[in-house]
Amino acid sequence: MKGTFRKAYVAISIFFAAMAISLAICMSVNGATPVLHNGDNIPADAPLGEYTLSGVEYLDDAGSYIIHLLLPERIPEGITLKLADMTPFTASLDGEEVFSYREDDVYRRVIQFTLQPSLLEGKRHMRLTITSDSTSDKPREIISRGLMSPTKILIGWESAARSSQMAVWGVITLAIGMHIILVIESLVLFTRKRTEKYLLVFSLVSLFSLFSLACSASNPILNISHGFYSMIKPMNAIAPVLMNVCVCLFLLIDYTPRRVRPFISFPVIIAVAVFLMLLRALSNYSFYSFVRWLLLPLVIYTLCAAWRDGAPDALALILGYAIDEGMVMSLFLVNTLGLRNAGNFLACIPVDQFGYMIYLLFCMLVINRRFADKYVESERLSAQLRDINLQLDDLVEKRTLQLREEQNRKHNLMLNIFHDIRSPLFILHENLKLLSTSKDDEAMKRSLCEKTLYLQRLTGDLFMLAKLESDAILFEEDNVDLARLINALVSENQQNARLGNIELSLTGGESPCMVWADAARLQQLYQNLLDNAFIHTPSFGKISVSLTREDGQAVCRITDTGAGIPQDDIPKIFTRYYSTGRNGRGKSSGLGLSIAREIAKRHRGQIGAESAVGRGTTIWVSLPLLDG
C-alpha cells in the first residue's frame, strides 16, 4: 500500500513540476516584452522592437479605450499598434477615424494597423480612441480584459512590428505543418488498423486543433468573417479541450475509473461537447477555463493510476498534458487574472493551440511506440513461426526417415520370420515322408519335437509382442521381492547352465528389494534376458547376475562372455522388428529383448545395454523401489 501511494505521489509531483516549468518558461518569454505605460514618452529608438501598453484608460459609459502617449520630436517611421482578441471597433486619432474593424471583415485574432508619420507630424501628444461598433444598448467590451489588467495592446515602430509579425507567422506556419502531419499519420495508421479507435479520436482532435490554429493566426488563413467566428467560437474553444482529454482516456482506457469507462464513446463525447458549447454560448463566464479545471482531476487520476501500475505510456502523457496545462495556465494568469501584461508572446501567438500541439506530439509518440511494439512483436512471432516451420520440416524429415527405417526393419524381420518358419516346415514335411518308410524313427521324432517347439516359441513371442505393443495385457501388480524372484530364477536355470558348460552366478541378492510389479511378467522379462545370454555365451563361458540398489532403483545386470555387440548396433537391439544377424537362429525368435523392453516400460522402469566386440555384453534393468 505504501508503495502504491509513493508511486502516485511521484506521478503527481512530476505532473506539477512539468506544469510549473512550462508556466515559468511562458511567463519568462512573455515578460521579455518591455512595458510602456499610458502617458509615457514613446522612445525614438525601441531597442526591443515593441512594447506592451499598460494602464490604458477605459470609459465604461462609452465603451471606449483612450491611449495617450507623448511623441518624440522626430518620427522616423510609422507607429504600429497590435490589438489581440478584438470585437468590431473604430480607431480615431484626435477625433479623426484612422482605422475600423467591422463585423463582416475577415476575422483576425490580432488586429494590426499603422499610424503613418504624416498623421503624427507636428503633434507632441497622441490621443487614440478605440470605440466599440456594437449596436446594442450597452456597448460590449472591445478588448479582452483581465480582472486586474485591462488590455492586450502592443505598440512599436513599423519595421520592428513587421519583423515581429514575420517571426510569429513562421512559428504558426511550422505549427500548422506539424498538425497536418499528425492528421495524416493518424488517419494512415487508422486505415491500417481500424480496431484502434483512439486513432480516429486523435485525428479528429488534430483536425479541430488545426482549425483553431488557422482561425487564431495573426494573418488570415481561413476567410471567415468576425460574425461567423463568433458563432463557432464556443465549438472552437470547448471541442479541442474535451477531445484532448478523451484522447488521454482512450489511450489509458484500462486505467480510467470503472464508472467512467462506459461514457468514453463517440456518442457520449459528441453529446457532452454539444452541451458544453451551448453553455459556453449562453454564459458570460470564462467557461473555457472552467471546463479545463473540471476535467483536470479526472485526467490526473488516470495518469497517476497508469504510472502506479507501470504503464509504459504514462510518463509521456503526464509530461505532454502538464506542458499543455502550464501553457494554458500562463494565458489564464495574464488574460483572465491580469497578473501581468500580455507581451508579444501571449498576445500574438495562440499559446493554447501550441499547448495542444505539444500534447498531441507526446500522444503521437505514445501511439508510434505502441505500433513499434506491435511490429516488434509481429517480427518476433514471425521469426518464431519460421523457426517452428524449420523445426517442423526437420521433424517431418526425421520422422519420415524413422518410418522408412522401421518399415525396412519390419520387412527384414518378416523375411527372417518367414524363412524361420519355412525351414522347420520343410524339415517336418521331409521327415513325415521318411517316417512311413524308416524303421529307426527316434532321431526324426526328436527333430520334429525341436522344430515344433521352435515354431511354438516364435508364434508365442510374436503374439506376446503384439499384445504388449497394443496395451492389451492386464498387469496384476503387487508387492514383489525382486531379490527372491531373481534368486529363484537363477536356481531354475542352473541345469541349463550345466548342460551348456556355462558358469551361472548371482551376487547381491541377499537383502529384500521390494518393487510394485506383476511377478509373472517380471519373471518373463528376466528369463528372456537369461535365454538371450545363454544363446550368445559359448561353452565354458560365464553369465553373471547382480542385483544392487542405486538412487532409489533396483538395478539388475546380466553379463555374458559372448562375442559382444558393435557400438552402432547397441541402440537398435531393443527396437521393434530389428535383428542383428542370424546368431542363435533356430534357438531364439529374436524378439526377447523387444518383449523385455515393453515389460520394463510398463513397470515404469528402464532397460539398456553395454557391450564391446570380443568382451561380452551386459543388459541392465532398473525398477523403482517401494522404499525409495
XYZ file of C-alpha atoms in Angstrom:
628
model
C 0.000 0.000 0.000
C 2.835 2.392 0.853
C 4.479 1.650 -2.486
C 1.222 2.463 -4.304
C 0.852 5.835 -2.587
C 4.522 6.589 -3.208
C 4.132 5.960 -6.936
C 1.013 8.130 -7.085
C 2.851 10.888 -5.202
C 5.754 10.682 -7.665
C 3.360 10.907 -10.638
C 1.603 13.976 -9.192
C 4.964 15.576 -8.406
C 6.181 15.014 -11.959
C 2.943 16.478 -13.372
C 3.007 19.676 -11.326
C 6.781 20.075 -11.730
C 6.485 19.876 -15.533
C 3.470 22.198 -15.408
C 5.396 24.719 -13.284
C 8.405 24.631 -15.612
C 6.156 25.141 -18.666
C 4.373 28.027 -16.911
C 7.662 29.632 -15.855
C 9.068 29.448 -19.398
C 5.915 31.002 -20.895
C 5.845 33.801 -18.326
C 9.550 34.432 -18.819
C 9.225 34.642 -22.612
C 6.141 36.845 -22.263
C 7.954 39.133 -19.823
C 10.682 39.789 -22.391
C 8.407 42.411 -23.997
C 9.030 45.779 -22.220
C 6.102 47.719 -20.762
C 5.071 51.215 -21.847
C 2.611 52.932 -19.534
C -0.204 55.129 -20.765
C 1.004 58.753 -20.811
C 4.720 57.842 -21.221
C 7.026 59.075 -23.970
C 7.427 56.813 -26.995
C 11.174 56.127 -27.260
C 12.648 57.336 -30.547
C 14.581 54.058 -30.857
C 12.949 50.939 -29.410
C 15.806 48.527 -28.678
C 13.496 45.539 -28.142
C 11.191 46.331 -31.060
C 7.766 46.536 -29.435
C 6.169 47.496 -26.119
C 3.090 46.296 -24.315
C 0.773 49.070 -23.213
C -0.310 49.269 -19.591
C -2.801 51.478 -17.760
C -4.969 52.240 -20.794
C -7.933 54.418 -19.746
C -11.342 52.779 -20.144
C -14.591 54.786 -20.396
C -17.286 52.360 -19.311
C -20.235 54.534 -20.299
C -18.986 54.999 -23.850
C -17.345 51.612 -24.205
C -14.109 53.264 -25.337
C -10.393 52.988 -24.589
C -8.176 56.080 -24.537
C -4.490 55.675 -25.419
C -2.488 58.789 -24.573
C 1.235 58.866 -25.345
C 3.888 61.561 -25.842
C 5.530 61.530 -29.268
C 9.245 62.042 -29.846
C 10.435 65.180 -31.641
C 11.422 63.157 -34.697
C 9.184 60.412 -36.038
C 11.346 58.278 -38.360
C 8.575 55.874 -39.411
C 5.001 54.849 -38.734
C 3.823 53.617 -35.352
C 2.131 50.190 -35.452
C -0.467 49.033 -32.949
C -1.472 45.403 -32.396
C -4.703 44.611 -30.570
C -5.496 40.981 -29.647
C -8.921 39.346 -29.246
C -10.944 42.310 -30.516
C -14.622 42.795 -31.219
C -15.541 45.182 -34.091
C -14.249 48.699 -33.330
C -13.262 52.075 -34.751
C -9.928 53.773 -34.013
C -9.823 57.602 -34.054
C -6.809 59.894 -33.724
C -7.786 63.224 -32.212
C -11.374 62.648 -33.365
C -10.413 61.590 -36.904
C -11.092 57.954 -37.877
C -7.898 56.186 -38.894
C -8.942 52.507 -38.838
C -12.045 50.345 -38.417
C -12.713 46.630 -37.938
C -16.248 45.588 -38.965
C -18.486 42.615 -38.200
C -18.274 41.374 -41.799
C -14.492 41.819 -42.084
C -12.237 38.747 -42.254
C -11.631 37.539 -38.714
C -8.210 38.204 -37.248
C -7.220 37.320 -33.735
C -4.612 40.082 -33.755
C -5.670 43.341 -35.451
C -2.737 45.418 -36.679
C -2.748 48.914 -38.159
C -0.126 51.609 -38.622
C -0.283 55.373 -37.952
C 1.795 56.891 -40.712
C 4.223 59.769 -39.911
C 2.024 62.161 -41.947
C -0.783 61.711 -39.411
C 1.513 62.436 -36.478
C 3.603 65.207 -37.971
C 3.707 68.336 -35.796
C 1.998 66.623 -32.870
C 3.536 66.276 -29.450
C 0.677 64.287 -27.923
C -1.041 61.238 -29.423
C -4.580 60.603 -28.261
C -6.044 57.457 -29.816
C -9.621 56.437 -29.064
C -10.845 52.887 -29.677
C -14.637 52.694 -29.686
C -16.939 49.661 -29.913
C -19.133 49.373 -33.015
C -21.780 47.410 -31.108
C -25.384 48.381 -31.855
C -26.723 47.126 -28.529
C -27.825 49.470 -25.767
C -24.800 48.674 -23.632
C -21.504 48.671 -25.512
C -19.574 45.422 -25.381
C -16.018 45.261 -24.230
C -13.966 45.538 -27.369
C -10.728 44.227 -25.902
C -10.284 41.065 -23.843
C -9.921 42.337 -20.267
C -8.487 40.593 -17.252
C -9.659 41.139 -13.697
C -6.661 43.331 -12.925
C -5.144 44.328 -16.275
C -7.439 45.718 -18.971
C -5.793 45.297 -22.320
C -3.695 43.281 -24.739
C -2.231 46.102 -26.859
C 1.258 46.249 -28.354
C 2.860 49.340 -29.830
C 6.118 49.780 -31.708
C 7.798 51.209 -34.747
C 6.595 49.838 -38.089
C 9.817 48.000 -39.014
C 10.018 46.263 -35.639
C 6.346 45.259 -35.845
C 6.864 43.873 -39.351
C 9.840 41.757 -38.241
C 7.900 40.504 -35.228
C 4.925 39.645 -37.415
C 7.098 37.605 -39.803
C 8.615 35.655 -36.896
C 5.180 34.901 -35.462
C 3.913 33.848 -38.878
C 6.864 31.499 -39.331
C 6.195 29.843 -35.967
C 2.479 29.441 -36.758
C 3.255 28.012 -40.204
C 5.518 25.431 -38.582
C 2.758 24.539 -36.135
C 0.219 24.171 -38.958
C 2.596 21.842 -40.794
C 3.022 19.735 -37.660
C -0.767 19.479 -37.282
C -1.169 18.361 -40.888
C 1.460 15.648 -40.344
C -0.337 14.470 -37.195
C -3.679 14.286 -39.029
C -2.231 12.359 -41.973
C -0.239 9.926 -39.829
C -3.165 9.146 -37.515
C -5.520 8.551 -40.456
C -2.991 6.316 -42.214
C -2.497 4.257 -39.052
C -6.268 4.022 -38.563
C -6.784 2.738 -42.118
C -4.153 0.075 -41.427
C -5.650 -0.981 -38.069
C -9.288 0.005 -37.673
C -9.612 -1.706 -34.312
C -7.590 1.102 -32.696
C -10.495 3.534 -32.212
C -8.346 6.074 -30.382
C -6.613 6.848 -33.694
C -9.883 8.206 -35.087
C -10.355 10.359 -31.979
C -6.768 11.541 -32.299
C -7.256 12.513 -35.957
C -10.434 14.466 -35.088
C -8.649 16.254 -32.255
C -5.793 17.144 -34.595
C -8.286 18.482 -37.168
C -10.052 20.615 -34.547
C -6.723 21.903 -33.275
C -5.623 22.674 -36.849
C -8.875 24.554 -37.471
C -8.480 26.528 -34.252
C -4.886 27.358 -35.088
C -5.856 28.505 -38.589
C -8.569 30.739 -37.108
C -6.203 32.118 -34.465
C -3.373 33.017 -36.826
C -2.226 36.640 -36.893
C -2.721 36.728 -40.653
C -5.989 35.295 -42.014
C -5.719 31.735 -43.341
C -9.441 30.979 -43.419
C -11.539 33.768 -44.989
C -14.307 33.767 -42.383
C -15.976 36.874 -41.051
C -15.816 38.019 -37.470
C -19.543 37.383 -37.093
C -19.219 33.795 -38.282
C -16.265 33.214 -35.972
C -18.306 34.498 -33.044
C -20.864 31.786 -33.804
C -18.330 28.936 -33.938
C -16.128 30.227 -31.111
C -17.809 28.010 -28.446
C -17.049 24.914 -30.531
C -13.564 26.183 -31.284
C -12.861 26.590 -27.579
C -14.587 23.605 -25.987
C -14.243 20.761 -28.518
C -10.414 20.544 -28.552
C -10.279 20.649 -24.752
C -12.825 17.857 -24.375
C -11.329 15.706 -27.114
C -7.788 16.148 -25.807
C -8.990 14.690 -22.534
C -10.732 11.883 -24.444
C -7.511 11.022 -26.299
C -5.771 10.579 -22.946
C -8.622 8.456 -21.606
C -8.762 6.339 -24.799
C -5.025 5.695 -24.667
C -5.240 4.720 -20.980
C -8.710 3.150 -21.025
C -7.605 0.307 -18.728
C -6.625 2.782 -16.006
C -9.666 5.093 -16.044
C -12.222 4.759 -13.214
C -14.600 1.881 -13.919
C -17.638 4.121 -13.632
C -16.225 6.473 -16.277
C -15.322 3.835 -18.896
C -18.873 3.344 -20.284
C -19.002 7.075 -21.088
C -15.796 7.029 -23.169
C -17.510 6.556 -26.540
C -18.185 8.666 -29.620
C -21.913 9.365 -28.971
C -21.242 10.436 -25.383
C -18.310 12.639 -26.416
C -20.374 14.389 -29.091
C -23.338 14.884 -26.731
C -21.157 16.333 -23.977
C -19.365 18.589 -26.459
C -22.672 19.993 -27.792
C -23.965 20.553 -24.256
C -20.795 22.367 -23.190
C -20.799 24.525 -26.331
C -24.386 25.595 -25.631
C -23.463 26.503 -22.064
C -20.424 28.399 -23.318
C -22.553 30.370 -25.777
C -25.057 31.319 -23.068
C -22.514 32.061 -20.336
C -20.565 35.261 -19.777
C -18.136 33.446 -17.504
C -14.833 32.157 -18.804
C -16.378 28.762 -19.405
C -13.328 27.531 -21.296
C -11.150 27.644 -18.152
C -13.950 26.174 -16.052
C -14.193 23.094 -18.290
C -10.433 22.574 -18.268
C -10.188 22.688 -14.492
C -13.284 20.498 -14.153
C -11.716 17.722 -16.290
C -8.205 18.090 -14.866
C -8.748 15.858 -11.743
C -10.091 13.014 -13.921
C -7.052 13.167 -16.192
C -4.601 13.401 -13.286
C -6.279 10.403 -11.594
C -5.998 8.332 -14.785
C -2.362 9.308 -15.351
C -1.444 8.509 -11.736
C -3.212 5.133 -11.952
C -1.315 4.326 -15.146
C 2.005 5.369 -13.553
C 1.221 3.355 -10.402
C 0.524 0.213 -12.436
C 3.686 0.625 -14.514
C 2.106 1.626 -17.844
C 4.951 2.458 -20.266
C 2.933 5.324 -21.802
C 2.191 7.123 -18.539
C 5.307 9.311 -18.327
C 4.985 10.693 -21.875
C 1.307 11.545 -21.371
C 1.995 13.115 -17.960
C 4.673 15.373 -19.438
C 2.605 16.283 -22.520
C -0.532 17.109 -20.564
C 1.441 19.025 -17.906
C 3.191 21.177 -20.529
C -0.160 21.892 -22.184
C -1.741 22.888 -18.859
C 1.253 25.055 -17.983
C 0.943 27.000 -21.240
C -2.813 27.414 -20.763
C -2.192 28.486 -17.162
C 0.040 31.303 -18.411
C -2.876 32.550 -20.544
C -5.189 32.295 -17.541
C -2.856 34.302 -15.307
C -2.307 37.017 -17.914
C -5.614 37.218 -19.773
C -8.100 36.328 -17.022
C -6.417 37.334 -13.763
C -4.275 40.049 -15.339
C -1.268 39.387 -13.115
C 0.999 40.606 -15.934
C 0.686 42.474 -19.185
C 0.369 40.381 -22.314
C 3.636 40.562 -24.208
C 4.328 39.709 -27.807
C 4.402 36.002 -26.960
C 0.958 35.688 -25.326
C -0.730 38.405 -27.393
C 0.327 37.367 -30.905
C 0.905 33.623 -30.611
C -2.054 31.273 -29.856
C -0.290 29.668 -26.922
C -3.202 27.382 -26.079
C -3.089 25.902 -29.581
C 0.649 25.373 -29.234
C -0.035 23.592 -25.954
C -2.480 21.315 -27.783
C 0.162 20.654 -30.411
C 2.832 19.697 -27.871
C 0.370 17.404 -26.090
C -0.632 15.802 -29.402
C 3.037 15.267 -30.267
C 3.533 13.379 -26.988
C 0.385 11.356 -27.732
C 1.727 10.526 -31.185
C 4.993 9.387 -29.592
C 2.932 7.021 -27.424
C 0.963 5.780 -30.445
C 4.133 5.268 -32.502
C 5.713 3.369 -29.613
C 2.655 1.116 -29.403
C 2.757 0.401 -33.125
C 6.514 -0.139 -32.937
C 5.937 -2.666 -30.142
C 3.302 -4.367 -32.276
C 5.706 -4.561 -35.225
C 8.477 -5.882 -32.965
C 6.074 -8.463 -31.568
C 4.965 -9.337 -35.094
C 8.567 -9.773 -36.223
C 9.294 -11.885 -33.143
C 6.284 -14.092 -33.826
C 7.257 -14.324 -37.498
C 10.764 -15.403 -36.508
C 9.312 -17.970 -34.104
C 6.976 -19.207 -36.843
C 9.914 -19.534 -39.237
C 11.853 -21.469 -36.597
C 8.845 -23.683 -35.915
C 8.422 -24.324 -39.641
C 12.098 -25.224 -39.941
C 11.838 -27.470 -36.892
C 8.663 -28.980 -38.293
C 10.394 -29.667 -41.588
C 13.252 -31.299 -39.701
C 10.822 -33.324 -37.598
C 8.866 -34.418 -40.660
C 12.064 -35.397 -42.437
C 13.365 -37.188 -39.348
C 10.080 -38.962 -38.756
C 9.875 -39.936 -42.415
C 13.354 -41.418 -42.168
C 12.367 -43.282 -38.985
C 9.261 -44.648 -40.656
C 11.318 -45.822 -43.614
C 13.851 -47.483 -41.299
C 11.053 -49.059 -39.271
C 9.399 -50.273 -42.448
C 12.716 -51.730 -43.624
C 13.254 -53.424 -40.247
C 9.737 -54.807 -40.332
C 10.318 -56.057 -43.875
C 13.643 -57.680 -42.950
C 12.171 -59.269 -39.832
C 9.212 -60.614 -41.735
C 11.615 -62.145 -44.273
C 13.577 -63.711 -41.401
C 10.406 -64.970 -39.742
C 9.113 -66.443 -42.991
C 12.490 -68.102 -43.504
C 12.492 -69.429 -39.928
C 9.001 -70.799 -40.327
C 9.653 -72.241 -43.789
C 12.761 -74.186 -42.686
C 11.101 -76.218 -39.904
C 8.029 -76.753 -42.063
C 10.256 -78.146 -44.828
C 12.001 -80.420 -42.315
C 8.655 -81.535 -40.908
C 7.412 -82.359 -44.394
C 10.509 -84.384 -45.361
C 10.626 -86.222 -42.044
C 6.963 -87.131 -42.324
C 7.662 -88.598 -45.802
C 10.547 -90.652 -44.423
C 8.675 -91.654 -41.285
C 6.469 -94.034 -43.198
C 9.448 -95.944 -44.700
C 12.084 -95.660 -41.971
C 12.407 -98.256 -39.201
C 14.665 -96.098 -36.976
C 12.438 -93.116 -36.287
C 13.777 -91.878 -32.873
C 16.102 -89.217 -34.335
C 13.352 -87.959 -36.611
C 10.944 -87.691 -33.704
C 13.433 -85.594 -31.714
C 13.946 -83.312 -34.709
C 10.208 -82.942 -35.162
C 9.778 -82.037 -31.479
C 12.536 -79.407 -31.627
C 11.102 -77.756 -34.721
C 7.534 -77.720 -33.442
C 8.796 -76.292 -30.124
C 10.645 -73.555 -32.003
C 7.513 -72.751 -34.002
C 5.535 -72.545 -30.785
C 8.115 -70.203 -29.233
C 8.234 -67.998 -32.336
C 4.472 -67.629 -32.671
C 4.155 -67.137 -28.883
C 6.699 -64.316 -28.882
C 5.059 -62.639 -31.877
C 1.682 -62.861 -30.183
C 3.089 -61.538 -26.869
C 4.876 -58.592 -28.504
C 1.774 -57.630 -30.460
C -0.348 -57.662 -27.292
C 2.229 -55.650 -25.351
C 2.514 -53.020 -28.069
C -1.292 -52.706 -28.289
C -1.549 -52.474 -24.467
C -3.876 -55.469 -24.446
C -2.271 -57.322 -21.480
C -3.539 -56.657 -17.968
C -0.729 -56.418 -15.426
C -1.657 -57.659 -11.927
C 0.726 -55.636 -9.800
C 1.518 -56.221 -6.153
C 4.447 -56.058 -3.730
C 7.188 -58.233 -5.195
C 10.535 -59.107 -3.613
C 12.821 -58.773 -6.629
C 15.775 -60.420 -4.809
C 13.730 -63.533 -4.060
C 12.406 -63.671 -7.642
C 15.883 -63.432 -9.213
C 17.340 -65.986 -6.747
C 14.653 -68.462 -7.760
C 15.170 -67.710 -11.452
C 18.950 -68.257 -11.223
C 18.397 -71.540 -9.371
C 15.948 -72.766 -12.020
C 18.441 -72.024 -14.819
C 21.420 -73.774 -13.216
C 20.552 -77.055 -15.011
C 20.582 -75.287 -18.396
C 23.933 -73.737 -17.496
C 25.438 -77.131 -16.628
C 24.158 -78.655 -19.876
C 25.885 -75.912 -21.829
C 29.075 -75.977 -19.729
C 28.386 -72.368 -18.650
C 29.045 -70.918 -15.197
C 25.952 -69.016 -13.860
C 26.450 -66.903 -10.712
C 24.455 -64.347 -8.639
C 25.697 -61.501 -6.407
C 23.761 -59.017 -4.282
C 20.554 -60.971 -3.869
C 20.788 -61.395 -0.103
C 18.602 -58.474 1.155
C 14.981 -57.903 0.020
C 14.288 -55.436 -2.822
C 10.590 -54.621 -2.818
C 9.054 -53.337 -6.046
C 5.478 -52.781 -7.254
C 5.118 -55.172 -10.192
C 3.498 -58.164 -11.828
C 5.655 -61.079 -10.644
C 4.842 -63.292 -13.626
C 5.755 -60.606 -16.143
C 8.966 -59.755 -14.299
C 9.904 -63.437 -14.341
C 9.249 -63.448 -18.093
C 11.405 -60.332 -18.533
C 14.451 -61.721 -16.716
C 14.023 -65.210 -18.255
C 14.151 -63.599 -21.729
C 17.393 -61.845 -20.746
C 18.881 -65.089 -19.393
C 17.807 -67.007 -22.527
C 19.472 -64.336 -24.651
C 22.670 -64.643 -22.581
C 22.670 -68.477 -22.871
C 22.304 -68.280 -26.658
C 25.246 -65.912 -27.098
C 27.599 -67.403 -24.474
C 29.933 -70.147 -25.742
C 30.758 -73.332 -23.829
C 32.913 -72.807 -20.759
C 31.780 -69.164 -20.673
C 30.298 -67.244 -17.760
C 26.986 -65.494 -17.055
C 26.957 -63.181 -14.042
C 23.740 -61.827 -12.488
C 23.917 -58.936 -9.977
C 21.258 -57.004 -8.017
C 22.062 -53.611 -6.457
C 20.288 -50.548 -5.031
C 21.160 -47.295 -6.784
C 19.380 -43.929 -6.124
C 16.037 -45.479 -5.213
C 16.205 -48.003 -8.048
C 16.670 -51.764 -8.060
C 19.217 -52.444 -10.811
C 19.723 -55.979 -12.145
C 22.635 -56.638 -14.513
C 23.078 -59.813 -16.583
C 26.576 -60.068 -18.057
C 27.770 -62.718 -20.521
C 31.154 -63.508 -22.085
C 29.854 -63.772 -25.615
C 31.112 -62.149 -28.825
C 29.687 -58.706 -27.929
C 27.709 -56.181 -29.974
C 29.109 -53.451 -32.237
C 28.637 -49.949 -30.789
C 26.454 -48.858 -33.713
C 24.035 -51.730 -33.078
C 23.593 -51.228 -29.301
C 20.822 -48.554 -29.586
C 18.930 -50.801 -32.016
C 18.834 -54.149 -30.217
C 15.622 -53.264 -28.308
C 13.909 -51.796 -31.370
C 10.870 -53.457 -32.815
C 11.438 -55.581 -35.942
C 15.214 -55.370 -35.609
C 17.636 -58.302 -35.821
C 21.424 -58.164 -35.504
C 22.044 -61.249 -37.544
C 21.433 -64.965 -37.649
C 23.329 -65.884 -34.495
C 21.212 -68.203 -32.440
C 18.775 -68.756 -35.312
C 16.706 -71.805 -34.542
C 17.073 -71.374 -30.788
C 15.561 -67.896 -30.289
C 12.804 -65.942 -32.007
C 14.864 -62.717 -31.860
C 12.000 -60.910 -30.100
C 13.080 -61.493 -26.488
C 14.727 -58.086 -25.971
C 11.785 -56.227 -27.546
C 9.401 -58.034 -25.186
C 11.703 -57.286 -22.218
C 11.744 -53.586 -23.094
C 7.924 -53.408 -23.263
C 7.562 -55.165 -19.893
C 10.137 -52.853 -18.254
C 8.374 -49.810 -19.678
C 5.009 -50.986 -18.281
C 6.665 -51.232 -14.850
C 7.937 -47.621 -15.065
C 11.449 -48.971 -15.450
C 14.327 -48.648 -17.876
C 16.435 -51.118 -19.828
C 19.784 -50.703 -21.527
C 22.895 -52.449 -22.764
C 26.661 -52.069 -22.502
C 28.890 -54.056 -24.815
C 32.096 -54.188 -26.757
C 33.069 -56.596 -29.521
C 35.023 -59.553 -28.080
C 34.293 -58.576 -24.445
C 30.761 -59.733 -23.917
C 27.526 -57.857 -23.202
C 25.746 -56.512 -20.098
C 21.977 -55.991 -20.174
C 20.646 -53.953 -17.214
C 17.125 -53.278 -15.966
C 16.240 -50.655 -13.327
C 12.910 -50.601 -11.469
C 11.754 -48.077 -8.807
C 11.969 -49.404 -5.235
C 8.944 -49.079 -2.967
C 11.062 -47.808 -0.062
C 12.900 -45.284 -2.309
